[in-house]
Amino acid sequence: MTTENHLRHVQSLPVFPSGAGNIPRLNAVILGEALASEENDFVFPSPEFSRNAHVSSPSEYSDMYKRSVEDPSGFWGDIASEFYWKQKWGKEVCSENLDVTKGTVNIEWFKGGITNICYNCLDRNVENGNGDKIALYWEGNDLGFDDSLTYSQLLEKLANYLKDVGVKKGDAVIIYLPMLMELPIAMLACARIGAIHSVVFAGFSSESLAQRIVDCKPKVVLTCNAVKRGAKVIGLKDIVDAALAESTKNGVSVDVCLTYENKLAVSRENTKWTEGRDIWWQDVVPKYPSTCDVEWVDAEDPLFLLYTSGSTGKPKGVVHTTGGYMVYTATTFKYTFDYKPSDVYWCTADCGWITGHSYVTYGPLLNGASCIVFEGAPTYPDAGRCWDIVDKYKVSIFYTAPTLVRSLMREGTEHVTRYSRKSLRVLGSVGEPINPSAWRWFFNVVGDSRCPISDTWWQTETGGFMITPLPGAWAQKPGSASYPFFGVQPVIVDEKGKELEGECSGYLCIKHSWPSAFRTLYGDHERYETTYFKPFPGYYFTGDGCSRDKDGYYWLTGRVDDVINVSGHRIGTAEVESALVSHPQCAEAAVVGVEHEVKGQGIYAFVTLVEGVPYSEELRKSLVMAVRSQIGAFAAPDKIHWAPGLPKTRSGKIMRRILRKIASRQLDELGDTSTLAEPVVVEQLIALADK
């Protein structure tokens, strides 16, 4: 869709319900009233919310968006000037080539600008008088254990220790830590001295950790001895020991393993130790000065390396640089959540994923926000834990994954409604498309029908939000990511790469770069080009399918490789899952494709029922009928597989690779299941395969 057509759609939208009668066949719903049943209802922010929002109307968004795509240098240059730069960038704000047919793919923003993201997160806030403001509230796994750090206190001593053991600008540091405050502290310490941090989610196996150590060859590994996750103790140091032994066999040795003693999980006396390599964090770090000189870096110097694991092959090391990432994450956080200095913000993601980088650590701290860092499980000791935390800290912005929303839906509303939640102002969704029924429950039950939902679409590779509602401007549609963020130019193309106009479905691509775009894959620029830029030359290919409706709203349909081709019909797994979850007795569903001798591919659905609902043949037929009636007979699942639970990582991501193997009965090819929150789920699914 051209910029002109996109803006025409935006400008045609009414701001408040007084104009809603101009929209044919759509009911308008004001935030504060119950949602109607139609999936295409517009949901408007209240006039009061919009009046106080950073972007208060479609027309205001339209003006800003138009400038951002017609004059990106001016638009982003003005925003970047609000940050601290030791030296301003050169003549060009941006230079790019996304077309593989015209040479090497290359993206640069603010090249020549000298800055430091840690300085902008911490020192700048202290200098602006916010040194005593709480930067991080830490909530432990067990009730009653908590802590906090101000912006002044976050200027921690770890950076000096890292320098003292030989970590220099450009060196890699692996961070394998749970959600203790030491995790964001470690990220900021690396950024302060120009080291490249690579956070590995503390749920990955020793084999996965070893792969990453071998690839980036870190000077230091940072970890802790153990962590409690719910009632379970996980020995992280044992995993690190095994990984370091494996990496040494592969020619990469690490001389320093700095280990934080997490006394709430395991004492140091019960921790295995390698003298000379292993160092207790508490024994050395407190001895260093609390002030550390800043290593000033170029905007295009690497900030961090984050590995994304494919179902096969070597993990991809996504490289994000400093300047553009800093400007974009800060800006997206401010506008997408309508952030105000009085807000208390909680993102439930782990810093082992991109969401924890951009929207637990950097985006919020660049805005001077007070953030929650939560160590535990959202359903421990019971399903009301999230709302207990919301009330305890007066959380006003709550950002989580649809998977968590659906799992809490399954537990029932009483776990939500026994808490006040009056502090909530904005809700957010991340990680996958949120189906309309989950959106409504999140909106009606959690947000009391008054909190807009920022349903964000973005990726590890994009660094920040790409398509998302702006809560004060948008007439929202449940389940739609709405419109692009400033500077982002999405296009939907067909299989030949032709841009499609108006209402359509196809492959989602982005034309032109944005400040936080990833610059390469670590040590493999050829794979970077082949995976993301060769499929459709001139565009960044997201790998996602997407539909655009007649009002210009974008609907993500899932990964293109999660499209099932049934008798020539291309069906997004997300569509079938959404239809299944709309059934009142279905709590969650995950759909995969399996080989079918007649149709080419068949639809295989794993279904988790609402608590207390028994399996029955009648219910199985009812679920199939729900899909037939919502999508069509061609989309009816060939198999409903009862699932007491789904295999998920501890961040809530469903491991579809495992589901495909179970569906295809390739049980000897399940691979590594150690990253699952509940590995026993796999055995349960196998046992129920023919029920």
XYZ file of N, CA, C and O in Angstrom, residues 122-251:
520
model
N 21.279 6.033 32.378
C 21.514 6.283 33.800
C 21.998 7.696 34.093
O 21.298 8.490 34.729
N 23.203 8.044 33.637
C 23.800 9.346 33.976
C 22.885 10.509 33.594
O 22.725 11.463 34.360
N 22.292 10.408 32.412
C 21.435 11.501 31.933
C 20.231 11.677 32.865
O 19.808 12.806 33.152
N 19.665 10.558 33.353
C 18.538 10.659 34.280
C 18.965 11.227 35.628
O 18.245 12.025 36.236
N 20.150 10.828 36.092
C 20.662 11.367 37.350
C 20.897 12.874 37.209
O 20.510 13.666 38.080
N 21.527 13.272 36.104
C 21.810 14.693 35.872
C 20.533 15.518 35.755
O 20.517 16.715 36.079
N 19.447 14.874 35.304
C 18.168 15.579 35.165
C 17.357 15.595 36.459
O 16.185 15.979 36.461
N 17.986 15.152 37.547
C 17.324 15.230 38.852
C 16.539 13.998 39.250
O 15.797 14.028 40.242
N 16.697 12.898 38.491
C 15.948 11.680 38.806
C 16.803 10.608 39.474
O 16.449 9.428 39.449
N 17.917 10.996 40.068
C 18.809 10.023 40.688
C 18.155 9.203 41.783
O 18.486 8.027 41.980
N 17.207 9.804 42.513
C 16.551 9.095 43.611
C 15.274 8.379 43.182
O 14.611 7.739 44.003
N 14.927 8.478 41.911
C 13.732 7.782 41.419
C 14.033 6.288 41.304
O 15.123 5.896 40.887
N 13.065 5.454 41.676
C 13.257 4.001 41.543
C 13.343 3.650 40.059
O 12.448 3.975 39.271
N 14.428 2.988 39.688
C 14.575 2.504 38.313
C 14.021 1.091 38.191
O 13.270 0.783 37.268
N 14.390 0.220 39.138
C 13.968 -1.175 39.098
C 13.373 -1.592 40.439
O 13.983 -1.394 41.490
N 12.168 -2.138 40.374
C 11.605 -2.862 41.510
C 11.817 -4.345 41.215
O 11.458 -4.820 40.133
N 12.394 -5.072 42.170
C 12.574 -6.508 41.968
C 11.598 -7.278 42.835
O 11.501 -7.043 44.046
N 10.830 -8.173 42.218
C 9.898 -9.036 42.926
C 10.392 -10.469 42.793
O 10.533 -10.994 41.677
N 10.696 -11.100 43.921
C 11.259 -12.437 43.903
C 10.258 -13.524 43.572
O 9.038 -13.289 43.499
N 10.771 -14.714 43.388
C 9.926 -15.869 43.096
C 8.964 -16.144 44.248
O 7.774 -16.376 44.039
N 9.472 -16.101 45.478
C 8.651 -16.392 46.655
C 8.053 -15.109 47.214
O 8.688 -14.045 47.208
N 6.842 -15.213 47.714
C 6.161 -14.058 48.300
C 6.986 -13.461 49.435
O 7.583 -14.191 50.236
N 7.023 -12.130 49.480
C 7.703 -11.453 50.574
C 9.150 -11.110 50.315
O 9.791 -10.461 51.147
N 9.683 -11.523 49.174
C 11.072 -11.194 48.838
C 11.074 -10.150 47.721
O 10.601 -10.411 46.608
N 11.595 -8.971 48.010
C 11.616 -7.904 47.019
C 12.770 -6.956 47.297
O 13.426 -7.035 48.337
N 13.019 -6.055 46.355
C 14.116 -5.097 46.491
C 13.889 -3.993 45.465
O 12.971 -4.072 44.632
N 14.716 -2.977 45.496
C 14.621 -1.907 44.499
C 15.963 -1.204 44.370
O 16.805 -1.272 45.273
N 16.157 -0.546 43.248
C 17.357 0.255 43.002
C 16.938 1.568 42.354
O 16.099 1.593 41.445
N 17.539 2.663 42.792
C 17.306 3.959 42.157
C 18.224 4.101 40.944
O 19.124 3.280 40.724
N 18.006 5.160 40.187
C 18.874 5.414 39.028
C 20.319 5.646 39.471
O 21.256 5.188 38.808
N 20.513 6.312 40.598
C 21.882 6.517 41.098
C 22.530 5.189 41.484
O 23.705 4.947 41.190
N 21.747 4.311 42.122
C 22.288 3.022 42.561
C 22.589 2.080 41.394
O 23.414 1.188 41.519
N 21.912 2.287 40.279
C 22.158 1.437 39.108
C 23.522 1.725 38.477
O 24.015 0.931 37.675
N 24.098 2.875 38.805
C 25.476 3.148 38.366
C 26.376 2.232 39.191
O 27.003 2.639 40.168
N 26.406 0.973 38.830
C 26.936 -0.093 39.660
C 28.418 -0.305 39.413
O 29.034 0.332 38.577
N 29.001 -1.251 40.177
C 30.450 -1.450 40.186
C 30.929 -2.522 39.221
O 32.134 -2.688 39.025
N 29.985 -3.249 38.621
C 30.355 -4.386 37.788
C 31.223 -3.970 36.601
O 32.145 -4.692 36.215
N 30.961 -2.806 36.023
C 31.722 -2.362 34.847
C 33.215 -2.283 35.163
O 34.060 -2.681 34.339
N 33.557 -1.783 36.336
C 34.971 -1.690 36.725
C 35.609 -3.072 36.852
O 36.765 -3.270 36.476
N 34.860 -4.023 37.406
C 35.391 -5.384 37.521
C 35.671 -5.972 36.132
O 36.733 -6.566 35.899
N 34.725 -5.821 35.226
C 34.910 -6.373 33.878
C 36.148 -5.777 33.208
O 36.931 -6.496 32.566
N 36.328 -4.472 33.371
C 37.529 -3.839 32.809
C 38.794 -4.432 33.428
O 39.789 -4.675 32.749
N 38.732 -4.689 34.724
C 39.909 -5.164 35.448
C 40.326 -6.579 35.031
O 41.503 -6.932 35.122
N 39.354 -7.382 34.576
C 39.705 -8.738 34.130
C 39.948 -8.787 32.621
O 40.006 -9.864 32.029
N 40.082 -7.600 32.015
C 40.537 -7.544 30.634
C 39.478 -7.389 29.564
O 39.774 -7.495 28.369
N 38.227 -7.128 29.956
C 37.180 -6.925 28.946
C 37.334 -5.531 28.357
O 37.332 -4.536 29.080
N 37.440 -5.461 27.037
C 37.650 -4.185 26.344
C 36.512 -3.932 25.348
O 35.698 -4.820 25.070
N 36.512 -2.727 24.814
C 35.527 -2.362 23.794
C 35.558 -3.395 22.665
O 36.622 -3.752 22.162
N 34.372 -3.886 22.287
C 34.268 -4.853 21.194
C 34.351 -6.298 21.630
O 34.053 -7.204 20.846
N 34.777 -6.556 22.892
C 34.808 -7.929 23.395
C 33.388 -8.403 23.712
O 32.520 -7.602 24.086
N 33.181 -9.715 23.616
C 31.874 -10.285 23.939
C 31.839 -10.774 25.379
O 32.840 -11.263 25.910
N 30.672 -10.633 26.001
C 30.416 -11.163 27.345
C 29.095 -11.921 27.284
O 28.076 -11.371 26.848
N 29.112 -13.189 27.694
C 27.878 -13.981 27.757
C 27.244 -13.804 29.133
O 27.924 -13.898 30.162
N 25.941 -13.519 29.143
C 25.190 -13.362 30.391
C 24.134 -14.460 30.447
O 23.232 -14.512 29.608
N 24.276 -15.350 31.423
C 23.340 -16.469 31.594
C 22.751 -16.353 32.998
O 23.176 -17.016 33.932
N 21.806 -15.446 33.132
C 21.238 -15.109 34.438
C 19.716 -15.143 34.393
O 19.116 -14.821 33.355
N 19.073 -15.487 35.507
C 17.616 -15.363 35.593
C 17.236 -13.913 35.844
O 18.095 -13.026 35.847
N 15.949 -13.669 36.101
C 15.482 -12.296 36.268
C 15.758 -11.758 37.674
O 14.861 -11.398 38.430
N 17.040 -11.699 37.986
C 17.521 -10.943 39.136
C 17.872 -9.544 38.640
O 18.070 -9.330 37.433
N 17.996 -8.583 39.532
C 18.389 -7.242 39.097
C 19.782 -7.248 38.482
O 20.130 -6.365 37.700
N 20.581 -8.274 38.833
C 21.930 -8.364 38.277
C 21.920 -8.573 36.768
O 22.925 -8.308 36.105
N 20.804 -9.016 36.192
C 20.747 -9.198 34.732
C 20.745 -7.861 33.991
O 21.639 -7.605 33.174
N 19.791 -6.954 34.235
C 19.913 -5.639 33.588
C 21.172 -4.880 34.009
O 21.746 -4.140 33.203
N 21.619 -5.073 35.268
C 22.875 -4.443 35.709
C 24.024 -4.893 34.810
O 24.858 -4.081 34.382
N 24.081 -6.193 34.519
C 25.156 -6.734 33.681
C 25.085 -6.191 32.259
O 26.117 -5.856 31.654
N 23.879 -6.081 31.714
C 23.715 -5.530 30.363
C 24.244 -4.098 30.309
O 25.004 -3.724 29.406
N 23.843 -3.296 31.288
C 24.254 -1.886 31.319
C 25.758 -1.743 31.540
O 26.399 -0.850 30.969
N 26.324 -2.628 32.370
C 27.771 -2.571 32.629
C 28.554 -2.843 31.350
O 29.556 -2.172 31.060
N 28.117 -3.837 30.585
C 28.779 -4.126 29.298
C 28.665 -2.926 28.364
O 29.649 -2.511 27.738
N 27.455 -2.371 28.263
C 27.247 -1.226 27.377
C 28.110 -0.039 27.789
O 28.618 0.702 26.944
N 28.310 0.122 29.084
C 29.087 1.273 29.587
C 30.528 1.227 29.108
O 31.132 2.261 28.823
N 31.100 0.020 29.008
C 32.516 -0.087 28.633
C 32.701 -0.504 27.174
O 33.805 -0.822 26.753
N 31.590 -0.501 26.423
C 31.693 -0.793 24.989
C 31.797 -2.270 24.659
O 32.071 -2.638 23.509
N 31.583 -3.146 25.668
C 31.591 -4.593 25.410
C 30.252 -4.998 24.796
O 29.228 -4.342 25.004
N 30.268 -6.086 24.049
C 29.058 -6.571 23.384
C 28.450 -7.658 24.262
O 29.051 -8.715 24.459
N 27.266 -7.403 24.798
C 26.664 -8.450 25.632
C 25.816 -9.388 24.791
O 25.205 -8.984 23.802
N 25.820 -10.648 25.192
C 24.951 -11.647 24.582
C 24.246 -12.379 25.706
O 24.832 -13.221 26.385
N 22.989 -11.996 25.931
C 22.206 -12.631 26.985
C 21.637 -13.936 26.435
O 21.011 -13.949 25.379
N 21.881 -15.015 27.157
C 21.323 -16.313 26.793
C 20.263 -16.651 27.835
O 20.545 -16.659 29.033
N 19.054 -16.895 27.388
C 17.942 -17.190 28.279
C 18.323 -18.327 29.222
O 18.773 -19.389 28.785
N 18.138 -18.099 30.525
C 18.569 -19.075 31.531
C 17.574 -20.225 31.634
O 17.086 -20.564 32.709
N 17.287 -20.797 30.493
C 16.422 -21.955 30.380
C 16.949 -22.813 29.254
O 16.524 -23.946 29.054
N 17.905 -22.246 28.504
C 18.548 -23.003 27.448
C 19.446 -24.079 28.048
O 20.013 -23.916 29.124
N 19.584 -25.156 27.312
C 20.401 -26.285 27.749
C 21.881 -25.938 27.662
O 22.282 -24.947 27.045
N 22.709 -26.802 28.263
C 24.162 -26.610 28.193
C 24.650 -26.691 26.748
O 25.565 -25.957 26.350
N 24.013 -27.545 25.954
C 24.404 -27.666 24.548
C 24.145 -26.367 23.793
O 24.988 -25.885 23.029
N 22.966 -25.769 24.022
C 22.629 -24.503 23.364
C 23.550 -23.381 23.825
O 23.986 -22.546 23.023
N 23.842 -23.346 25.123
C 24.745 -22.331 25.657
C 26.143 -22.505 25.070
O 26.796 -21.521 24.681
N 26.603 -23.753 24.966
C 27.937 -24.024 24.402
C 28.023 -23.549 22.953
O 29.045 -22.983 22.542
N 26.970 -23.761 22.187
C 26.944 -23.291 20.791
C 27.205 -21.792 20.719
O 27.963 -21.308 19.874
N 26.577 -21.047 21.611
C 26.694 -19.592 21.600
C 28.072 -19.141 22.083
O 28.635 -18.161 21.571
N 28.623 -19.865 23.064
C 29.977 -19.554 23.537
C 30.993 -19.774 22.423
O 31.873 -18.928 22.179
N 30.865 -20.878 21.716
C 31.790 -21.184 20.622
C 31.681 -20.135 19.519
O 32.680 -19.724 18.925
N 30.470 -19.668 19.262
C 30.275 -18.725 18.162
C 30.841 -17.342 18.467
O 31.512 -16.738 17.626
N 30.588 -16.806 19.683
C 30.989 -15.413 19.941
C 32.269 -15.275 20.773
O 32.770 -14.172 20.946
N 32.790 -16.415 21.315
C 34.077 -16.433 22.019
C 34.168 -15.340 23.096
O 34.986 -14.422 23.026
N 33.340 -15.428 24.134
C 33.314 -14.377 25.154
C 34.550 -14.366 26.030
O 35.181 -15.400 26.251
N 34.894 -13.180 26.539
C 35.975 -13.052 27.509
C 35.540 -13.557 28.889
O 36.345 -14.071 29.653
N 34.249 -13.351 29.209
C 33.713 -13.673 30.532
C 32.317 -14.262 30.357
O 31.582 -13.858 29.447
N 31.950 -15.201 31.236
C 30.564 -15.655 31.350
C 30.051 -15.222 32.717
O 30.718 -15.437 33.740
N 28.882 -14.583 32.736
C 28.243 -14.155 33.985
C 27.047 -15.057 34.248
O 26.208 -15.252 33.368
N 26.944 -15.594 35.457
C 25.827 -16.478 35.779
C 25.527 -16.385 37.268
O 26.101 -15.565 37.989
N 24.612 -17.236 37.749
C 24.422 -17.399 39.191
C 24.360 -18.889 39.482
O 24.222 -19.700 38.555
N 24.474 -19.238 40.740
C 24.588 -20.668 41.044
C 23.285 -21.420 40.831
O 23.286 -22.560 40.359
N 22.141 -20.786 41.117
C 20.859 -21.466 40.943
C 19.733 -20.443 41.004
O 19.939 -19.289 41.391
N 18.538 -20.894 40.631
C 17.369 -20.025 40.696
C 16.158 -20.875 41.068
O 16.102 -22.068 40.755
N 15.209 -20.258 41.756
C 13.941 -20.927 42.020
C 12.931 -20.460 40.986
O 12.790 -19.263 40.732
N 12.252 -21.427 40.405
C 11.193 -21.114 39.436
C 9.942 -21.825 39.923
O 9.832 -23.046 39.799
N 9.030 -21.077 40.559
C 7.943 -21.729 41.256
C 8.521 -22.488 42.439
O 9.337 -21.977 43.201
N 8.141 -23.747 42.587
C 8.651 -24.554 43.694
C 9.926 -25.302 43.326
O 10.509 -26.002 44.148
N 10.380 -25.139 42.094
C 11.505 -25.919 41.578
C 12.810 -25.127 41.645
O 12.844 -23.933 41.356
N 13.894 -25.808 42.049
C 15.223 -25.195 42.035
C 15.970 -25.681 40.793
O 16.031 -26.881 40.522
N 16.535 -24.726 40.043
C 17.263 -25.057 38.814
C 18.727 -24.666 39.004
O 19.041 -23.508 39.297
N 19.616 -25.626 38.845
C 21.043 -25.387 39.034
C 21.688 -24.813 37.789
O 22.159 -25.544 36.915
N 21.716 -23.505 37.688
C 22.265 -22.854 36.488
C 23.772 -23.069 36.356
O 24.295 -23.229 35.257
N 24.468 -23.056 37.489
C 25.928 -23.207 37.435
C 26.314 -24.574 36.851
O 27.296 -24.691 36.107
N 25.538 -25.616 37.158
C 25.803 -26.943 36.595
C 25.686 -26.915 35.068
O 26.465 -27.544 34.347
N 24.689 -26.167 34.585
C 24.482 -26.046 33.134
C 25.654 -25.306 32.500
O 26.178 -25.701 31.453
N 26.102 -24.236 33.165
C 27.238 -23.458 32.660
C 28.508 -24.303 32.656
O 29.298 -24.276 31.696
N 28.717 -25.068 33.736
C 29.905 -25.936 33.799
C 29.942 -26.899 32.620
O 30.990 -27.084 31.979
N 28.800 -27.513 32.330
C 28.736 -28.462 31.212
C 28.976 -27.750 29.883
O 29.662 -28.274 28.991
N 28.437 -26.548 29.752
C 28.616 -25.779 28.512
C 30.077 -25.380 28.317
O 30.607 -25.442 27.200
N 30.728 -24.950 29.396
C 32.132 -24.545 29.293
C 33.029 -25.744 28.971
O 34.009 -25.608 28.218
N 32.681 -26.909 29.506
C 33.445 -28.117 29.172
C 33.280 -28.457 27.696
O 34.247 -28.812 27.003
N 32.057 -28.322 27.207
C 31.777 -28.623 25.796
C 32.462 -27.621 24.872
O 33.036 -27.991 23.849
N 32.421 -26.335 25.234
C 33.043 -25.321 24.378
C 34.562 -25.488 24.355
O 35.207 -25.260 23.326
N 35.143 -25.902 25.483
C 36.595 -26.143 25.522
C 36.976 -27.259 24.553
O 37.995 -27.171 23.855
N 36.149 -28.305 24.487
C 36.391 -29.393 23.530
C 36.384 -28.880 22.099
O 37.042 -29.429 21.215
N 35.604 -27.814 21.873
C 35.496 -27.232 20.540
C 36.445 -26.055 20.334
O 36.258 -25.252 19.419
N 37.449 -25.947 21.206
C 38.525 -24.977 20.993
C 38.300 -23.596 21.552
O 39.078 -22.681 21.282
